[in-house]
XYZ file of C-alpha atoms in Angstrom:
367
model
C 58.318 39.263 -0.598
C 58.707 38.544 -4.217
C 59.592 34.974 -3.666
C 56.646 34.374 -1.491
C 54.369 36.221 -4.182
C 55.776 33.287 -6.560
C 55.599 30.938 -4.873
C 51.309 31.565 -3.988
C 51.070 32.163 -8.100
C 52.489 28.635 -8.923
C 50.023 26.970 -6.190
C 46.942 29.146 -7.766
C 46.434 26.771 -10.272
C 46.565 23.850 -7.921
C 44.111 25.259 -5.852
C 41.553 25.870 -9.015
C 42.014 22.249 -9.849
C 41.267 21.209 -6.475
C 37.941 23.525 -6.161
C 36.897 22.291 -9.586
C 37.098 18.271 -8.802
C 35.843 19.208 -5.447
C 32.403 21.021 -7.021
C 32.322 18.597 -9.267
C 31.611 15.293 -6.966
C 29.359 17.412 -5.279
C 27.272 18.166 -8.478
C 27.713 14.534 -9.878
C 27.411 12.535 -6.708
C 25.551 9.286 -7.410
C 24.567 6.474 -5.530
C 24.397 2.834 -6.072
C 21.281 0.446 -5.300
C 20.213 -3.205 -5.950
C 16.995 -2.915 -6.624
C 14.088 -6.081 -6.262
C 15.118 -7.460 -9.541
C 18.227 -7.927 -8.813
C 19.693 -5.254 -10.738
C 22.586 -2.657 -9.495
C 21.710 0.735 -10.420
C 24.005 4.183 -10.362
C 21.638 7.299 -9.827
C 22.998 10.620 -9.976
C 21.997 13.148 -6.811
C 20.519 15.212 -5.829
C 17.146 13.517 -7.971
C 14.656 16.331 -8.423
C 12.387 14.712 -11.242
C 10.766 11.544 -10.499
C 8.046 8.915 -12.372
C 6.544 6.088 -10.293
C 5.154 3.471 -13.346
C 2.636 -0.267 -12.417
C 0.195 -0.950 -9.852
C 1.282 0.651 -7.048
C 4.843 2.517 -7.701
C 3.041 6.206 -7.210
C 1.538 4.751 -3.759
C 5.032 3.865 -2.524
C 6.643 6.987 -3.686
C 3.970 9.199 -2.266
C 4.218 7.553 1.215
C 8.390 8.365 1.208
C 8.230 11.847 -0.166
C 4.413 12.820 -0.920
C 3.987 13.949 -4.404
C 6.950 17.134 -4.255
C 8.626 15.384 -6.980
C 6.578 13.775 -9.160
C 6.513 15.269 -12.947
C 4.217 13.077 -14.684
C 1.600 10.031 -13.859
C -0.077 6.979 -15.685
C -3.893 7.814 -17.259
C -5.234 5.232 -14.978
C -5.024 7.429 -12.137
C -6.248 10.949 -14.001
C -9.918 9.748 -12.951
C -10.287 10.250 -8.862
C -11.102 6.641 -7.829
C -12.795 6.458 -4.248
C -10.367 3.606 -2.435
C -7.245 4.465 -4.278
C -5.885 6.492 -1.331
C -3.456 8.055 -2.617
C -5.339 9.194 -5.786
C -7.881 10.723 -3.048
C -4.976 12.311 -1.250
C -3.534 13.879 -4.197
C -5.818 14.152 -7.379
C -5.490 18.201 -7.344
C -1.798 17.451 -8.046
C -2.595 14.567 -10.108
C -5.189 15.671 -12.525
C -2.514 18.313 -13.614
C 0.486 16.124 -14.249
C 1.117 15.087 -18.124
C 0.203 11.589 -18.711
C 3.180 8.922 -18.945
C 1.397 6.200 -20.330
C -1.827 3.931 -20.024
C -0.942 2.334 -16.629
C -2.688 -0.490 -15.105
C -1.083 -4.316 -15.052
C -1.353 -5.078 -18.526
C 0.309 -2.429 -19.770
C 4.062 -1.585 -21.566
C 5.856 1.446 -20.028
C 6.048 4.413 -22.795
C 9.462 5.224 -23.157
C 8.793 8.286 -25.509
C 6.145 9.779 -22.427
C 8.854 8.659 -20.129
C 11.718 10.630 -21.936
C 9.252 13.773 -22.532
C 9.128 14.709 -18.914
C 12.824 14.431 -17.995
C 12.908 12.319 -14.833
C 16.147 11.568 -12.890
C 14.550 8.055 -12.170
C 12.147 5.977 -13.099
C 10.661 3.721 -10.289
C 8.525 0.716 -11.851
C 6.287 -2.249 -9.878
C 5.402 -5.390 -11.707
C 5.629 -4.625 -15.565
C 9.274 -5.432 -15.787
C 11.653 -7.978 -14.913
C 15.239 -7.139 -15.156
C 15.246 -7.696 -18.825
C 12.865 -5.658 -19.295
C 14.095 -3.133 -16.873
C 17.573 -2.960 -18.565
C 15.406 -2.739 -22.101
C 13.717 0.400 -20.912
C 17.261 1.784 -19.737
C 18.358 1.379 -23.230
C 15.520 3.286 -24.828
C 15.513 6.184 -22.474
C 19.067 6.667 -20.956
C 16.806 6.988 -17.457
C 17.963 4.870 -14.167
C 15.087 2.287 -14.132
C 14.830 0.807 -10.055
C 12.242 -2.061 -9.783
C 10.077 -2.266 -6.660
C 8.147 -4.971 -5.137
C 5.022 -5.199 -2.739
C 5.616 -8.768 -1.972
C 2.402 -10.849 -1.954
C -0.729 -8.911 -2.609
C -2.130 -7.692 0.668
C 0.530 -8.583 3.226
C 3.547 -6.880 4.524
C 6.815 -8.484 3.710
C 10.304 -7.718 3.330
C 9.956 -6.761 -0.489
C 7.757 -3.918 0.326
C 9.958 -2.923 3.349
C 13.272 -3.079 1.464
C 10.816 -1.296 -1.289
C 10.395 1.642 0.954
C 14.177 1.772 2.162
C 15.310 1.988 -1.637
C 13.049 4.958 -2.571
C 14.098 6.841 0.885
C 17.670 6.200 -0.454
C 17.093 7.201 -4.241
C 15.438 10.902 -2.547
C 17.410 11.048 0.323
C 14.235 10.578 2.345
C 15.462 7.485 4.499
C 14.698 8.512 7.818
C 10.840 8.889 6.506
C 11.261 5.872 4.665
C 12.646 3.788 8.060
C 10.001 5.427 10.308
C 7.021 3.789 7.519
C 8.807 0.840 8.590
C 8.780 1.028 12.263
C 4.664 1.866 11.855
C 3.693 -0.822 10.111
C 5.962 -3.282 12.073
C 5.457 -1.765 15.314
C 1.557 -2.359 14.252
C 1.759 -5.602 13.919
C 4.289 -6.238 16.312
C 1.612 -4.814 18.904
C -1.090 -6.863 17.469
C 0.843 -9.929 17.915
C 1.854 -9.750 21.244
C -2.041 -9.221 22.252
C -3.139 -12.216 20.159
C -0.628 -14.735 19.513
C -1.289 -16.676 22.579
C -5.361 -16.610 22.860
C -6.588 -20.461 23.566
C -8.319 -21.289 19.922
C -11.419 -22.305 22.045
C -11.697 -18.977 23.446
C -11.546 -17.292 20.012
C -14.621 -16.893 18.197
C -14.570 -18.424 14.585
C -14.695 -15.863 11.481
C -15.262 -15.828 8.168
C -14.795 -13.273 5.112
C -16.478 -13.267 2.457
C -17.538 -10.751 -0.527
C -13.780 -10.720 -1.636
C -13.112 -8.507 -4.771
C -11.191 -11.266 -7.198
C -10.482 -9.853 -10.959
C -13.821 -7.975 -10.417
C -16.650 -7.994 -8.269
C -17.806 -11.386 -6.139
C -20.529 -12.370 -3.753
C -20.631 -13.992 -0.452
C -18.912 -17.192 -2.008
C -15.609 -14.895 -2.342
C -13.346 -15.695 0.368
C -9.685 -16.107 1.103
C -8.000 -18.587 3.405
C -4.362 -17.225 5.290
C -6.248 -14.354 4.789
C -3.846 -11.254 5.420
C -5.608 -8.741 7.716
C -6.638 -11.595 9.787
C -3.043 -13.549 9.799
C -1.615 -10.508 12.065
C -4.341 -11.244 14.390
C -4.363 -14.824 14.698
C -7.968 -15.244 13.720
C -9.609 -18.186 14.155
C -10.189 -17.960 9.899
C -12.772 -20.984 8.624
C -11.209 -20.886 5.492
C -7.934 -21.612 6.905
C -8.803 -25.444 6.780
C -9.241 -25.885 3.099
C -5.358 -25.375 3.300
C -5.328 -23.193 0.735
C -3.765 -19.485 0.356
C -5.230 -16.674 -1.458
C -8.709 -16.334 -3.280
C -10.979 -19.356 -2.451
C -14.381 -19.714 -3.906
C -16.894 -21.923 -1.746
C -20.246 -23.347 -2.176
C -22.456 -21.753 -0.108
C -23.968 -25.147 1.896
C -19.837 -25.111 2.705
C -20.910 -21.713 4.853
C -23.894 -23.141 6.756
C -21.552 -26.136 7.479
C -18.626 -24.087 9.193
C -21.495 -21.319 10.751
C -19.465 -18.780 12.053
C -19.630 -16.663 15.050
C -18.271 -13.601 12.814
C -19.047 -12.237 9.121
C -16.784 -10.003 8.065
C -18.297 -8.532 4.558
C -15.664 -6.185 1.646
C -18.121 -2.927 1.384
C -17.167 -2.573 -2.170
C -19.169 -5.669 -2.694
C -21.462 -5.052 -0.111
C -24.531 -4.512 -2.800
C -24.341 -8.616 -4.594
C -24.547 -9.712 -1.009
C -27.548 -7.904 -0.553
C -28.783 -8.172 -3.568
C -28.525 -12.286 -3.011
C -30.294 -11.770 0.138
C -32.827 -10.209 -1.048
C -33.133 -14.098 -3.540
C -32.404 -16.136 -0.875
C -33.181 -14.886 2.690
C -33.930 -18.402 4.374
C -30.066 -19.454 3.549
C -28.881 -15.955 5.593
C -30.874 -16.228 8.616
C -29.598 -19.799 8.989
C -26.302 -18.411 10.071
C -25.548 -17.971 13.509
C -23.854 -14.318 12.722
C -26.573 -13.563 11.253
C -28.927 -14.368 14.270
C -26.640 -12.443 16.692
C -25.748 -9.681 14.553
C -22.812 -10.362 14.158
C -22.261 -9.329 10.578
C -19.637 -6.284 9.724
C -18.371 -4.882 6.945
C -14.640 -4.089 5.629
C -12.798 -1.347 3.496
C -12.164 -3.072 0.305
C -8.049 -2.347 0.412
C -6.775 -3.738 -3.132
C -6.585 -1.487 -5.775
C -4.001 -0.986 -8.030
C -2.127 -3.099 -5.425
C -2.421 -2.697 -1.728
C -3.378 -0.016 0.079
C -0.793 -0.528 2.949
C -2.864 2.660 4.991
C -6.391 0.870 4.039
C -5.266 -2.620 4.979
C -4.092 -1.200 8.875
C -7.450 0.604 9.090
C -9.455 -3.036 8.420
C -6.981 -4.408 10.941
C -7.738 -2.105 13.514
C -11.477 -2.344 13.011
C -11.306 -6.390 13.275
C -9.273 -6.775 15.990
C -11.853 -4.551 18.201
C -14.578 -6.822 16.759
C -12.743 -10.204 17.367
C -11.273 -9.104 20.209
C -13.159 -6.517 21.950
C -12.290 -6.648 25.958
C -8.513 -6.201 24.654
C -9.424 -3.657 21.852
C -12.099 -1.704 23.314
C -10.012 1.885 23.652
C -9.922 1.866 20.272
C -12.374 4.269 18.543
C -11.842 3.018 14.677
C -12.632 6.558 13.301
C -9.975 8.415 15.284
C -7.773 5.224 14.784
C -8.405 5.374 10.713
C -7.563 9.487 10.892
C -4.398 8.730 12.649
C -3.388 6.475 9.997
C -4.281 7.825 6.549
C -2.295 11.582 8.401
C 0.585 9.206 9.285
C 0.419 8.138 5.687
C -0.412 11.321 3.302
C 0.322 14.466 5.623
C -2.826 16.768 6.432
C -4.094 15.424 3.060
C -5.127 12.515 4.835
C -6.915 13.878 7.391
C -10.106 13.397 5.270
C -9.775 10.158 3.399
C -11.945 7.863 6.234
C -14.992 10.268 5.923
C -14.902 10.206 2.074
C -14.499 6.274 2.479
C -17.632 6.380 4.942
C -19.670 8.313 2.402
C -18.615 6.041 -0.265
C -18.844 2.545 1.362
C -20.560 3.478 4.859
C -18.817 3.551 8.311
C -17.056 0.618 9.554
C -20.255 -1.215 11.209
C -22.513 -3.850 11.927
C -24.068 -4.797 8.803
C -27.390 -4.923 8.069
C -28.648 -7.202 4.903
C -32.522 -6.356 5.264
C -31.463 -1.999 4.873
């Protein structure tokens, strides 16, 4: 009996050393990521403390894992900003967070704020390239992970592989891959009701009123442009060949006449406003004649509004389309969408938007 006594002391030891290295990869686990600079980056788990810096990091994080981990958040968004969706879904939260830094594009991350609130990670969108990235490392002994939306306003692969590296980072990836699936299934659905509509059965549209580094009349326009691309809109613009923000000369309008005017709300007032000047140039356009004039949720700011940008998809496909879209009933649809997005906290955002902007609608320039 003795023997076998001696022979369970010598393993004790053994055992302890086991236990101890087995506790400790569980405690010190980390996981490796390229991020969208480029960069490989260790992060210890389980993270429990997390900062989202630059247009648009909070958004991303909030869609992946709501706001349960965030511990501090850039002044720009400690004043509730009607549009910023994710500032409406969460400003309660928000308002109470310490402030990181300045935010907004222009801006230097704060490594000092940074460091103050002891986050496990630091996600960042647009202020840093991987020099700067590594640079902010440096200063704050932090895991920096740079994100990307892609091209403003559209739905690439940087913001999807954006979404699958936050889901990994907080162990969130099946929420993270089922954001995916939405979106794509979205447009996927969209596609396959579009793609293959005869141009001369497709009425011709037009959007104008764009928001461009501030606020712009009816000249504002964009060709390719992003909500429409989805759709296969038959997009004037499209022929001056030219992507992104487009300003026009107004005769340029009269000359194209659209069947469809598709107006941003946020800018909804300097179209009116220009009306109001120059009525006779207005009721020279056919969509103006038929009514035929609607308006759109303004759905850049502080980067895209990926929930906002669906919602105006949704709404112009059943006016572009309406014998294939008619089920849809855009308020239900944009409730749907903003809960998908932000939980129960969503469940409210199109009604503020409504009170704010006005409903998705006909527009009428004489009101």
């Amino acid at each position: 009996m003795n023997k076998y006594i001696f022979k369970f002391a010598l393993l004790i030891p053994l055992l302890l050393i086991f236990y101890s290295s087995l506790s400790f990869s569980q405690t010190k686990n980390t996981i490796s990521i390229i991020d969208l600079a480029g960069r490989k980056v260790e992060i210890s788990q389980p993270v429990k403390r997390v900062v989202a810096i630059g247009p648009g990091a909070l958004r991303i994080v909030s869609y992946v894992d709501q706001f349960s981990r965030i511990v501090g958040v850039e002044n720009i968004d400690k004043r509730y900003t009607i549009g910023r969706t994710y500032n409406m879904a969460f400003f309660d939260i928000i308002e109470k967070l310490p402030i990181i830094g300045q935010g907004g594009p222009d801006t230097s991350p704060d490594p000092e704020k940074l460091i103050a609130v002891n986050p496990d990670v630091i996600f960042v969108i647009q202020l840093l390239d991987k020099g700067g990235a590594d640079k902010l490392y440096e200063k704050t002994k932090i895991p920096v992970v740079v994100l990307n939306y892609g091209t403003l306003g559209t739905f690439d692969e940087d913001l999807f592989k954006s979404l699958e590296i936050v889901g990994k980072v907080l162990n969130k990836e099946a929420r993270a891959s089922a954001i995916i699936t939405y979106i794509k299934n979205i447009r996927n659905a969209f596609s396959l009701k579009t793609r293959y509509i005869a141009d001369k059965n497709k009425p011709s549209v037009y959007v104008g009123a764009l928001g461009f580094k501030g606020a712009r009349g009816i000249e504002s326009t964009q060709g390719y442009f992003p909500i429409f691309t989805p759709l296969y809109i038959k997009n004037v613009a499209d022929s001056l060949g030219k992507k992104g923000s487009v300003f026009i000369e107004k005769e340029k309008l009269l000359i194209w006449d659209p069947d469809i005017i598709f107006l941003d709300l946020g800018n909804l007032n300097l179209v009116k406003d220009d009306f109001s000047k120059n009525p006779d140039f207005y009721k020279a356009l056919r969509a103006y004649k038929n009514k035929n004039i609607y308006g759109i949720y303004p759905y850049n700011n502080y980067n895209t509004n990926i929930d906002t940008a669906l919602v105006d998809m949704f709404w112009v496909a059943k006016v572009v389309y309406p014998d294939k879209f008619k089920d849809i009933i855009i308020g239900n649809k944009a409730q749907e969408i903003y809960t998908f997005f932000f939980g129960e906290r969503g469940k409210n955002i199109y009604s503020e938007l409504a009170k704010s902007y006005g409903e998705l609608k006909r527009v009428n320039l004489e009101e």
